[in-house]
Short mmCIF file of C-alpha atoms in Angstrom, two decimals:
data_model
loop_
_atom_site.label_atom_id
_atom_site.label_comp_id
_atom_site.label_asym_id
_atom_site.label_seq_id
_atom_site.Cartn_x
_atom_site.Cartn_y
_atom_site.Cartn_z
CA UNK A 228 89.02 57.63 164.72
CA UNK A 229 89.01 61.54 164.50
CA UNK A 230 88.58 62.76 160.52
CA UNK A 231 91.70 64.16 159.12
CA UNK A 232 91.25 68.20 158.98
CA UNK A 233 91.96 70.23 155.79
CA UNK A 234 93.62 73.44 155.95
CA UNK A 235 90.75 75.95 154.34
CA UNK A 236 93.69 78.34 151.94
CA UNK A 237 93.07 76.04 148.90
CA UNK A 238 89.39 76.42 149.03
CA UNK A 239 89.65 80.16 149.81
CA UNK A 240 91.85 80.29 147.22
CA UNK A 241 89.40 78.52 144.52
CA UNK A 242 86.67 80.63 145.55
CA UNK A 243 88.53 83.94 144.97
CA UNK A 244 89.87 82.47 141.44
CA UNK A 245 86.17 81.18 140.94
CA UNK A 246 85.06 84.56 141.70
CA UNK A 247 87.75 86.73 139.62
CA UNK A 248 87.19 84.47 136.53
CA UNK A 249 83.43 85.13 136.95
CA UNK A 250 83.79 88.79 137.09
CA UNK A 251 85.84 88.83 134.32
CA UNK A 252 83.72 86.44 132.54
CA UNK A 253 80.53 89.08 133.03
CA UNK A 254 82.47 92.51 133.02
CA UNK A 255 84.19 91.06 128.97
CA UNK A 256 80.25 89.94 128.11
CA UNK A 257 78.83 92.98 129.35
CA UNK A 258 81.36 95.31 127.15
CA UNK A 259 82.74 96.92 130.23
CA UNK A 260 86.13 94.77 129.97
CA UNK A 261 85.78 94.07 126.16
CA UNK A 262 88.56 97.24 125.06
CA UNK A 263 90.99 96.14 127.34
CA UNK A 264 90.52 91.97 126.58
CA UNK A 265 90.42 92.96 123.07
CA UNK A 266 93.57 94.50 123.18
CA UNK A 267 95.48 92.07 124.97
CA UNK A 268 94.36 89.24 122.78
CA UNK A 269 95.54 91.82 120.10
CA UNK A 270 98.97 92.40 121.31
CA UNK A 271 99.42 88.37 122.24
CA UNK A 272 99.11 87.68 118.84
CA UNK A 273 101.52 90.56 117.17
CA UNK A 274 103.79 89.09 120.05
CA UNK A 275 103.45 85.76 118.74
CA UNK A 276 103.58 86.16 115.37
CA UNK A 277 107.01 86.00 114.89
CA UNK A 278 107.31 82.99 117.30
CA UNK A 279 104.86 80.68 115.27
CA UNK A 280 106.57 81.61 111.94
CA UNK A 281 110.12 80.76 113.45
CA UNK A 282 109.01 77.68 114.74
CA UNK A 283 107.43 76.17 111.87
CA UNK A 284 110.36 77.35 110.20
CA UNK A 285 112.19 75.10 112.48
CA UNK A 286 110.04 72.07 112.58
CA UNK A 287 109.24 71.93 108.78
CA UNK A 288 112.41 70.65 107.92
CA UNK A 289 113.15 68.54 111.36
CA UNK A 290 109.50 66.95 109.96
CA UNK A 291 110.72 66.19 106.58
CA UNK A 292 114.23 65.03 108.01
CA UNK A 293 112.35 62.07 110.47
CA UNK A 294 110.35 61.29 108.34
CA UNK A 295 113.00 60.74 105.49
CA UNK A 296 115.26 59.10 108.11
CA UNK A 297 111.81 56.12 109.00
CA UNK A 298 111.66 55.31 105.52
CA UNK A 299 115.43 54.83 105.14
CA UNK A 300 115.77 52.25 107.20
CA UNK A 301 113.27 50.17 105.75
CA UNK A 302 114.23 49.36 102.12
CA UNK A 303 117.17 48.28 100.35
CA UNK A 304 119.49 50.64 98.61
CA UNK A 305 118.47 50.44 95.23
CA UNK A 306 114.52 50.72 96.47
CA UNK A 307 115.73 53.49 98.51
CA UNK A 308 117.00 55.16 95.77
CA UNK A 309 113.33 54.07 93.31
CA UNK A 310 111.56 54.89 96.16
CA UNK A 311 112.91 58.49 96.55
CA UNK A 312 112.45 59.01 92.50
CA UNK A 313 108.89 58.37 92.90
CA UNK A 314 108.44 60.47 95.93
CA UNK A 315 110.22 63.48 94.71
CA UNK A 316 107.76 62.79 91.57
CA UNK A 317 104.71 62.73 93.96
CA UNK A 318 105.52 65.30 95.95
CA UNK A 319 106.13 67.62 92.71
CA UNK A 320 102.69 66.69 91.54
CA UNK A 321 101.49 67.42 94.46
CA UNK A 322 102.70 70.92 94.94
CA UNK A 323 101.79 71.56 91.75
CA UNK A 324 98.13 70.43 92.28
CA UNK A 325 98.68 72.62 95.31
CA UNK A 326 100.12 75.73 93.19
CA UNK A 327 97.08 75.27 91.00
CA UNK A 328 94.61 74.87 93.70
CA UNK A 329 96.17 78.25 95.21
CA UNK A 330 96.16 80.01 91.60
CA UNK A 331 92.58 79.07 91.65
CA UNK A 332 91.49 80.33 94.66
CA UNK A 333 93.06 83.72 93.75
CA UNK A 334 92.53 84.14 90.27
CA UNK A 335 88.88 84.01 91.91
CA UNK A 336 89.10 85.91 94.75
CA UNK A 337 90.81 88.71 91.89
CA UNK A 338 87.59 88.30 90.09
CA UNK A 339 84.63 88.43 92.50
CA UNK A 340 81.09 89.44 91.08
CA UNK A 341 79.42 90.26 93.88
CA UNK A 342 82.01 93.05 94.56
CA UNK A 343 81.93 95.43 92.25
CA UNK A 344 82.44 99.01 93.85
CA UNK A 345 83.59 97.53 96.99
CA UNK A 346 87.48 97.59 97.80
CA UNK A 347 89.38 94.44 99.37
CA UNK A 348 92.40 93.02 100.67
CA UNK A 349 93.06 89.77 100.06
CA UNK A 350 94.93 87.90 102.91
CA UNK A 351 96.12 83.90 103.32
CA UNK A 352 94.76 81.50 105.51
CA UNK A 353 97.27 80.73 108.49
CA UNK A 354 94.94 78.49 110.51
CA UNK A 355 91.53 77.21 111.15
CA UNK A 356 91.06 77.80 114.15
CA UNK A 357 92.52 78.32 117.45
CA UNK A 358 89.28 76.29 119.80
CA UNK A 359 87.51 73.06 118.99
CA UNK A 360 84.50 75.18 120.07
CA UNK A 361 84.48 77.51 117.72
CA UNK A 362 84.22 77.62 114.14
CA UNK A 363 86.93 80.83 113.16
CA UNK A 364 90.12 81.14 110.85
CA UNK A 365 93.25 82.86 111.19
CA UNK A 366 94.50 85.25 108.48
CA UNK A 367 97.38 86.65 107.33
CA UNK A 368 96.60 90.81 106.91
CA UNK A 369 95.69 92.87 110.43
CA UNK A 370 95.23 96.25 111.05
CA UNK A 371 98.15 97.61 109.36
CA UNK A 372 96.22 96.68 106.24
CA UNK A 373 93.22 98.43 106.97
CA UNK A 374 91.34 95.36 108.67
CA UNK A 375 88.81 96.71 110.81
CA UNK A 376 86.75 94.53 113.52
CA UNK A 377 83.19 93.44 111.90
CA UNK A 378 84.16 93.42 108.18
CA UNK A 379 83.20 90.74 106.10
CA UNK A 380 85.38 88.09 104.38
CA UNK A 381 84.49 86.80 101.61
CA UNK A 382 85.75 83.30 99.47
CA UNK A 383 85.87 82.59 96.16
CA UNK A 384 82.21 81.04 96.31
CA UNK A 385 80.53 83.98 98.79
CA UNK A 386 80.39 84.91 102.11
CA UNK A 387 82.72 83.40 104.66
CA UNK A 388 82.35 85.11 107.45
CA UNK A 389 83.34 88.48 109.92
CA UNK A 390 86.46 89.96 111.39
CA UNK A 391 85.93 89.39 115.40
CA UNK A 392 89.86 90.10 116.47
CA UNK A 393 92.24 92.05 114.32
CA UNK A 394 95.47 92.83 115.70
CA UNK A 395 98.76 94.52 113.64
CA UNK A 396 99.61 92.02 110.96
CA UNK A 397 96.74 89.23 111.52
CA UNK A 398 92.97 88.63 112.14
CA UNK A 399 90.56 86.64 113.41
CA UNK A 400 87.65 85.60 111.55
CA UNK A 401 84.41 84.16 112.51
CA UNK A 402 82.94 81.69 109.81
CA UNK A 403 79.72 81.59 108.87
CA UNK A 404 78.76 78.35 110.37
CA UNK A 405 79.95 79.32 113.75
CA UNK A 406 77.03 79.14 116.35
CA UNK A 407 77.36 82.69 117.25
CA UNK A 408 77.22 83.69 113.44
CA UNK A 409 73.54 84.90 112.14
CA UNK A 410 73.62 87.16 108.95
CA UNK A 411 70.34 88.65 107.56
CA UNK A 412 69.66 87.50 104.46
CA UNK A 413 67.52 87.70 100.91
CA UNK A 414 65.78 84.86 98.87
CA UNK A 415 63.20 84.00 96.26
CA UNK A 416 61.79 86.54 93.13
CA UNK A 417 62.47 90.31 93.69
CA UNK A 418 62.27 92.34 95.71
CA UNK A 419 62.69 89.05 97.72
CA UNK A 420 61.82 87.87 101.24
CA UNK A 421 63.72 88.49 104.00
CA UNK A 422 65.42 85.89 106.49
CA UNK A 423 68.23 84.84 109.20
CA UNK A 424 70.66 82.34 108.33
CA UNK A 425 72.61 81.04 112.05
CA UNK A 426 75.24 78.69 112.30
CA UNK A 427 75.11 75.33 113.68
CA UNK A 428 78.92 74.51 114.02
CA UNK A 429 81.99 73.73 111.86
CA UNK A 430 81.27 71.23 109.22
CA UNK A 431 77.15 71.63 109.68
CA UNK A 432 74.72 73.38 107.58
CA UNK A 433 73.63 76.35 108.19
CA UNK A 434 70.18 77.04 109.36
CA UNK A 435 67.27 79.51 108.19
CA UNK A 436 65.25 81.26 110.71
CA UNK A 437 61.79 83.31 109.44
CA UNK A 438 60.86 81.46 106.68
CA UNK A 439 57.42 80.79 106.72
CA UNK A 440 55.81 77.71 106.53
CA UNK A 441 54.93 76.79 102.57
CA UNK A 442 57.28 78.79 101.36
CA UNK A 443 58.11 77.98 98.06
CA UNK A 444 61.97 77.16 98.80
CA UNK A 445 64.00 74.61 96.12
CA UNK A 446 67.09 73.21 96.40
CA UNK A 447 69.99 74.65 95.08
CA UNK A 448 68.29 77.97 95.52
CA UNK A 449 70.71 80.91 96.89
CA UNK A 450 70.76 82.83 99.78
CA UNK A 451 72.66 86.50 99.87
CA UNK A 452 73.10 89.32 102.04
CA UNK A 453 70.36 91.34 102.55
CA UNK A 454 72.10 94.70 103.00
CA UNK A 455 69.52 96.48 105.09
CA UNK A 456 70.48 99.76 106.56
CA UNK A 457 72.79 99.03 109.07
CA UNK A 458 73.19 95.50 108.74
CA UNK A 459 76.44 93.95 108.86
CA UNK A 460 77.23 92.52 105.68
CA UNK A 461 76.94 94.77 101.97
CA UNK A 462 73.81 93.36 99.65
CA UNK A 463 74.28 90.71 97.00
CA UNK A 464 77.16 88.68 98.68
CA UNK A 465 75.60 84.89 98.63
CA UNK A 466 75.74 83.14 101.87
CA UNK A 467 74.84 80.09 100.72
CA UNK A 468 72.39 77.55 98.50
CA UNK A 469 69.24 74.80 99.95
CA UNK A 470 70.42 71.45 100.38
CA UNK A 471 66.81 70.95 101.94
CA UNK A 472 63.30 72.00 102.61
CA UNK A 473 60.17 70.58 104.60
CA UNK A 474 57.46 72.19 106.96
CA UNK A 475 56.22 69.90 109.70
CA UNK A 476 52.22 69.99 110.31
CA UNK A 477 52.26 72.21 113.22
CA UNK A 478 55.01 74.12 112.06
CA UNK A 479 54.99 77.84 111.82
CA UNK A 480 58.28 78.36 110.16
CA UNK A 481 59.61 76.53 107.31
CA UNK A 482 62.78 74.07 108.54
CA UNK A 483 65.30 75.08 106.04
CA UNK A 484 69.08 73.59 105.57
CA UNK A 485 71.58 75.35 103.47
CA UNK A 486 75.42 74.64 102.11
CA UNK A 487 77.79 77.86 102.63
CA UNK A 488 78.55 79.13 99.42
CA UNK A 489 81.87 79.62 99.85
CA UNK A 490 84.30 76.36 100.18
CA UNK A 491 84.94 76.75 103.81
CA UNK A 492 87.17 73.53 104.27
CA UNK A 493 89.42 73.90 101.59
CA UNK A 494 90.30 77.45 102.50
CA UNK A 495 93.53 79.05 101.15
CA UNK A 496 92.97 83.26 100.50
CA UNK A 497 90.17 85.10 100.95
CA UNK A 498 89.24 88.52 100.61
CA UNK A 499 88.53 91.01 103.98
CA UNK A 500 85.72 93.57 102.17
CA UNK A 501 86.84 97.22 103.65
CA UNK A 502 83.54 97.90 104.56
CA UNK A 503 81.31 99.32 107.72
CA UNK A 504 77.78 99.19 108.03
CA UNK A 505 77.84 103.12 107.64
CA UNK A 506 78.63 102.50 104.08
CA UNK B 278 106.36 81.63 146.02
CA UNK B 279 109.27 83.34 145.01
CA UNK B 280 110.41 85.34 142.19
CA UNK B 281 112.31 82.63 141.07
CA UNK B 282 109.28 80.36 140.70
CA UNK B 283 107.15 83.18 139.54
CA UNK B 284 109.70 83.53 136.59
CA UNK B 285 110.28 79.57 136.23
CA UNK B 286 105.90 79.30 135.99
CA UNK B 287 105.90 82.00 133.18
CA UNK B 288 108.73 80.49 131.00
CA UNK B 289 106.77 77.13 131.26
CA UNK B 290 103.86 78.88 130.46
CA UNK B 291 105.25 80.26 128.07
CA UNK B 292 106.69 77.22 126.40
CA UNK B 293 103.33 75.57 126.83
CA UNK B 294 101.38 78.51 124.55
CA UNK B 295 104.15 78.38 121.88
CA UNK B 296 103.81 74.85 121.59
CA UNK B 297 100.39 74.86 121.75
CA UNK B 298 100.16 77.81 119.16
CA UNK B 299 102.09 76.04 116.62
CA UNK B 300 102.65 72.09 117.09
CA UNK B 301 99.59 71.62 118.26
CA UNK B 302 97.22 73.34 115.99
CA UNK B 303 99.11 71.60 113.12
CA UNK B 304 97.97 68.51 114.36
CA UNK B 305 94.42 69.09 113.91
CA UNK B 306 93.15 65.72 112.41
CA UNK B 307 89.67 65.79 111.67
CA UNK B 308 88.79 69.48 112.97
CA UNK B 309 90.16 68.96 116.06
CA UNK B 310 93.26 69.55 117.59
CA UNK B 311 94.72 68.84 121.27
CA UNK B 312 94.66 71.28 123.77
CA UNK B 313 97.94 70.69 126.27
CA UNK B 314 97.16 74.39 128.25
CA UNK B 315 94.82 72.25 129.91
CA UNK B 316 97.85 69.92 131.33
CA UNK B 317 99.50 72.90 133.45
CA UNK B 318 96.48 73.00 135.71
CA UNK B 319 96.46 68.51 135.79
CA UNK B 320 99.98 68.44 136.83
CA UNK B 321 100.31 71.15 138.96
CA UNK B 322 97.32 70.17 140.86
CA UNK B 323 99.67 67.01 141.58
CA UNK B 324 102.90 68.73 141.77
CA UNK B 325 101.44 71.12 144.17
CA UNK B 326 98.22 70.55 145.77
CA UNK B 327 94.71 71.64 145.14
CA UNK B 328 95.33 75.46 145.85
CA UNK B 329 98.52 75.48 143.44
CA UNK B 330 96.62 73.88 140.99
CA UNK B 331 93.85 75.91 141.06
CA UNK B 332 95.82 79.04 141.17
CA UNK B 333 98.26 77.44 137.79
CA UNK B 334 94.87 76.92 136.00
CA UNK B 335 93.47 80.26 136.30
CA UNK B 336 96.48 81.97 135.09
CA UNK B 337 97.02 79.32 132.36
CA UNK B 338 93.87 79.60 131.32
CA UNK B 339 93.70 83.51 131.06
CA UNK B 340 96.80 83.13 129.01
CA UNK B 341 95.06 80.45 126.52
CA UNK B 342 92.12 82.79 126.60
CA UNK B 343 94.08 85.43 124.70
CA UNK B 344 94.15 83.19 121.71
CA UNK B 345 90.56 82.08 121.93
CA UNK B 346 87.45 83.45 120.66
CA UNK B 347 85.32 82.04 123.20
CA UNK B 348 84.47 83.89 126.13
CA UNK B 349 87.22 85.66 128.18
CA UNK B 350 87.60 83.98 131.76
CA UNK B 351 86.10 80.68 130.45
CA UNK B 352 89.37 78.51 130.32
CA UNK B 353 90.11 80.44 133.54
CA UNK B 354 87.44 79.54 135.63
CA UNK B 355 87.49 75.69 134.28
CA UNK B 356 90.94 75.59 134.72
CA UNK B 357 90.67 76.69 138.91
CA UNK B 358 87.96 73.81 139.12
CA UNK B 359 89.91 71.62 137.85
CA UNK B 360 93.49 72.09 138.74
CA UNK B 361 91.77 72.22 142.70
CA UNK B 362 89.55 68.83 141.57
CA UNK B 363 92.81 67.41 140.54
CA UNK B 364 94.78 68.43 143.39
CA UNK B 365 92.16 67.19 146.02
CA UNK B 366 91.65 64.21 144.24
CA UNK B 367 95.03 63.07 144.37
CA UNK B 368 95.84 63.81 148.11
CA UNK B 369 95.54 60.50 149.25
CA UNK B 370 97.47 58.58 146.67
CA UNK B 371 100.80 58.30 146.07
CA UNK B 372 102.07 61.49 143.79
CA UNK B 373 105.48 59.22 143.07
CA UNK B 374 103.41 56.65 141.14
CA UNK B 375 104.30 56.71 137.89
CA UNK B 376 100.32 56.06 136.07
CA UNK B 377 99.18 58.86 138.31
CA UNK B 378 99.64 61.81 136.07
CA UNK B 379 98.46 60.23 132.70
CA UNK B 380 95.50 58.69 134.51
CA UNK B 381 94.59 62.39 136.23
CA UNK B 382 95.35 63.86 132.60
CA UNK B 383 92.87 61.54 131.16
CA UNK B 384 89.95 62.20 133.17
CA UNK B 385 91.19 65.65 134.07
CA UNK B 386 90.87 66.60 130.29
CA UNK B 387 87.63 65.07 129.68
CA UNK B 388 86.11 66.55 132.44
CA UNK B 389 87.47 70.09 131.46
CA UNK B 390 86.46 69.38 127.98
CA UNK B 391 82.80 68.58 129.61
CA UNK B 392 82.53 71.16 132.31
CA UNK B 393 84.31 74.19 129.59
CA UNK B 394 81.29 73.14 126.93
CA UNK B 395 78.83 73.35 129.73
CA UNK B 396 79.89 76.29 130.80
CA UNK B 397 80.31 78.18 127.34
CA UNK B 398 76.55 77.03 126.81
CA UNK B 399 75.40 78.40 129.55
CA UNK B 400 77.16 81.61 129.17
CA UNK B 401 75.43 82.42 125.77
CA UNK B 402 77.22 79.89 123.27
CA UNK B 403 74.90 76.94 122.76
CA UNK B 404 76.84 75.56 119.47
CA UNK B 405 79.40 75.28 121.99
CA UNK B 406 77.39 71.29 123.08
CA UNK B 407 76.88 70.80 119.70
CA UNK B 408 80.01 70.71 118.32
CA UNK B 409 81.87 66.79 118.12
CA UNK B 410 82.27 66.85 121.42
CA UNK B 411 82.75 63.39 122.09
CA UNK B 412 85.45 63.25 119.40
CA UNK B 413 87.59 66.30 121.14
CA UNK B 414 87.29 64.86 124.36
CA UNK B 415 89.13 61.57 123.12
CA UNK B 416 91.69 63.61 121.10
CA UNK B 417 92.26 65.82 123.85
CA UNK B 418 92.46 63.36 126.75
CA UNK B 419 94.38 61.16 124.89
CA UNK B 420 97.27 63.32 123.43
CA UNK B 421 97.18 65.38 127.20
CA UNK B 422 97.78 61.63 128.90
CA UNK B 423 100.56 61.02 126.52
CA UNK B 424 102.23 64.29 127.45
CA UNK B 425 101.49 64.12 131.07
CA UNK B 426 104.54 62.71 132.23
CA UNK B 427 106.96 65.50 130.08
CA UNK B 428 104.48 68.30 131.35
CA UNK B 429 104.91 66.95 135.05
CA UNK B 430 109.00 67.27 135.15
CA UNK B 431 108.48 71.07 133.80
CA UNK B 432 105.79 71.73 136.23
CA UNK B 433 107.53 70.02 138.82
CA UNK B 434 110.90 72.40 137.78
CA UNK B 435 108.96 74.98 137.83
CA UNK B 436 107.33 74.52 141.09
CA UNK B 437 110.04 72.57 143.37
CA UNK B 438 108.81 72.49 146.62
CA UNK B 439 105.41 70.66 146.96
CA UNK B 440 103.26 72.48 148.75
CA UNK B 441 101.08 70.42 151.86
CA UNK B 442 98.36 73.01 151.68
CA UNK B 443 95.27 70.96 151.70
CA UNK B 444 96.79 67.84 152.76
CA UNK B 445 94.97 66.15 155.67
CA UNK B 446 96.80 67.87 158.91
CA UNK B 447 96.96 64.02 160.21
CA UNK B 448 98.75 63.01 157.29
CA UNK B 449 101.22 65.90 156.99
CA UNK B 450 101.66 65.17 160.66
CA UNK B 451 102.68 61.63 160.16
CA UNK B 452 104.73 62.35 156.76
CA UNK B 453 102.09 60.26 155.00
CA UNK B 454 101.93 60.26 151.23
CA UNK B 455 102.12 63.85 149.33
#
C-alpha cells in the first residue's frame, strides 16, 4: 500500500514562523529589538487600560448578582432574609478589615524611614502578575507620573522590587523574588560586607550569593541595599531578614536563605522611588 | 485568507486577550491563573490544519507576549509548535468528534506549559523550571479543556473553511476524515 503524501506548505510554514519567532526572540535579547518591543507592550497596555477597568466594572456586579441569585434558591424566606442580615454584617466587617488593612499599608508607605531625601509616588496594586513564570505586579501610576524604567518600588516593610515596563498610566514591576531579580546588597557591623541577594521564584526565599563560608550570619539579621556607585537600588532600603544559615564542609560560600522584607503577598500600595542610578 | 477572516481572527483575538486580561487573571487561585491564549493555537490547529494552526499560534502568541514579561517571541514560537503538533496530530481522526478538542486542549496545554518553561530556561530564565510548574500545568490544562469547546465555535467562525493543507493527498482524495 503506497504511504499517504503530505503537502510540504504547513511545514514550510512552521519553519518560517519557527524562524521569525527565533529572530525576534534573539534581536529583543540582544537590545537591537528591545525599543520597539518595549513600546508596543507599552502602548497595548494604555490601549487596554480602559478595557480591563470597564469590564470589571461589568462583571463585579453580574458576580455579586449570581452569586446572590445561588444562595436564594436554597433557603427559606425567613433564612433568606437572616441569612442576608448576617452577610451584609460580614461583608461590612470585612471591608472594613479591608479599609484598615489599606489605611495601614499607606499610613506606612506615607511614613517610610529608609527614604528620607528621596521623592516617591505612591501607586495601587492592580494585579500580580500577568505569567505564572514570572514573579511581577501591576501598578496603578505610569509614565505620566514620572515612572521611569529601572526605579525601585518599595513596600511598607522594604524593597519590593524594579520598574521593567512603564507605559502612560501603569507599570510593570519586577519583585524581588523573581528569578531574574539580583540586587547588591549590605550586611553585618559597619562599614559592612558586601553581597548578592537573587530570586528563586514567587513565594520562595530569596537567596545570598558571596557570603563566605563562616560568616557570622543570624537569623533575623537584615539585608539592605548596598548603594554602590551605579548600582540600581539607593543605600539603606532593606531587602530582606535570615530565615537561615549553614556552610557545608566543602563549601566555599556560605548557603544563606532570607524572607523579603517587604509583605509581598498581601500587596495593596507601594511606593515607585523617583530615582536613577546617576543619583 | 481573506480580509474578512483576517478581520474575524483579530476580533477573536481580540476577545481572547480581553478576557484573558481581566477574567482570567482574577481567577488566580493559589498564584496561578489560566492561560486560554494558548487555546487559539489548540483549536485552530483542529479547525484548520497544522499550517493554520501554527500560523494562529504565532500571532496569538506575539499578541500575549505584549502583556508578558518573559521573553518577546517565546509564546510565539511555542505557540507555532504547537498549534502545527496539534494540527498534525489530529489529521487522522475525526475533527466532528465532540471529546476531540478538550482532549487536544488538555495535552496541548500541558505540553505548551512544558515546552514554554523549557524554552524560557534555556533562553536565560532558569526560575522559569522552578516555579510550581506542575501545579500550572493542571490549572491551565484543565480550565483550557473546559473552554475548548466555546473557543472551537469562535475559531471555527472565525476561520470557516477548513483548510486540507497537510492532510494526506490519499485522504483528501477519497474525502476521508478532515
Amino acid at each position: 500500500m503506497a504511504m499517504p503524501r503530505r503537502s510540504r506548505r504547513p511545514r514550510t510554514t512552521l519553519l518560517i514562523l519557527v524562524l521569525a519567532s527565533v529572530t525576534i526572540i534573539t534581536l529583543d535579547a540582544r537590545g537591537g529589538f528591545h525599543r520597539i518591543s518595549s513600546g508596543a507592550k507599552s502602548l497595548s497596555a494604555d490601549a487596554f487600560a480602559p478595557v480591563k477597568s470597564g469590564v470589571n466594572d461589568i462583571i463585579e456586579p453580574i458576580g455579586s448578582f449570581l452569586a446572590g441569585s445561588v444562595h436564594y434558591g436554597a433557603v427559606r424566606q425567613q433564612n433568606q432574609k437572616l441569612q442576608q442580615e448576617i452577610n451584609q454584617l460580614k461583608q461590612e466587617r470585612a471591608s472594613q478589615a479591608d479599609a484598615e488593612q489599606a489605611m495601614q499599608q499607606l499610613s506606612a508607605l506615607l511614613n517610610l524611614p529608609f527614604l528620607p531625601n528621596l521623592q516617591s509616588v505612591p501607586a495601587e496594586v492592580t494585579n500580580y502578575g500577568t505569567s505564572d513564570f514570572a514573579a511581577s505586579i501591576s501598578i496603578s501610576v505610569g509614565r505620566d507620573d514620572g515612572v521611569q524604567l529601572n526605579m525601585p518600588v518599595v513596600g511598607a516593610g522594604g524593597l519590593v522590587g524594579q520598574v521593567v515596563q512603564a507605559s502612560h498610566h501603569t507599570a510593570t514591576v519586577r519583585l524581588v523574588t523573581d528569578g531574574q531579580s539580583a540586587v547588591g546588597v549590605r550586611y553585618g557591623p559597619a562599614p559592612g560586607s558586601l553581597a548578592v541577594l537573587t530570586g528563586e521564584g514567587s513565594g520562595k526565599p530569596l537567596s545570598a550569593d558571596l557570603v563566605p563560608s563562616n560568616t557570622p550570619v543570624t537569623a533575623g539579621e537584615q539585608f539592605v541595599t548596598s548603594g554602590l556607585q551605579g548600582a540600581i537600588y539607593p543605600a539603606g532600603i532593606p531587602v530582606a531578614t535570615v530565615v537561615s544559615a549553614k556552610t557545608g564542609s566543602s563549601a566555599s560560600q556560605e548557603s544563606v536563605e532570607l524572607r523579603p522584607a517587604a509583605d509581598l503577598a498581601h500587596l495593596r500600595y507601594v511606593s515607585v522611588v523617583l530615582w536613577g542610578p546617576s543619583q | 485568507m481573506t480580509l474578512r477572516d483576517v478581520a474575524r481572527v483579530g476580533l477573536v483575538m481580540l476577545a481572547f486577550v480581553a478576557v484573558q486580561q481581566t477574567l482570567m487573571l482574577d481567577l488566580r487561585r493559589g498564584g496561578v491563573h489560566p492561560d486560554i491564549m494558548i487555546l487559539l493555537p489548540i483549536v485552530a490547529g483542529i479547525v484548520g490544519g497544522p499550517g493554520r494552526g501554527a500560523s494562529m499560534g504565532f500571532w496569538a502568541g506575539l499578541v500575549a507576549d505584549l502583556f508578558l514579561p518573559t521573553p518577546f517571541g517565546l509564546s510565539a514560537l511555542v505557540g507555532s509548535l504547537i498549534g502545527f503538533g496539534v494540527g498534525a496530530a489530529t489529521l487522522a481522526l475525526d475533527r466532528s468528534a465532540w471529546w476531540l478538542p478538550p482532549v487536544a486542549a488538555l495535552g496541548g496545554s500541558a505540553l505548551y506549559e512544558l515546552i514554554y518553561a523549557m524554552l524560557g530556561s534555556l533562553l536565560g530564565q532558569p526560575q522559569m523550571l522552578h516555579v510550581q510548574l506542575v501545579r500550572i500545568i493542571v490549572a491551565v490544562s484543565v480550565v483550557n479543556a473546559v473552554l475548548a469547546l466555546p473557543a472551537l465555535r469562535m475559531v471555527a467562525w472565525a476561520l470557516p473553511e477548513a483548510s486540507t493543507e497537510g492532510v494526506p493527498t490519499s485522504v483528501v482524495a477519497t474525502g476521508g476524515p478532515r
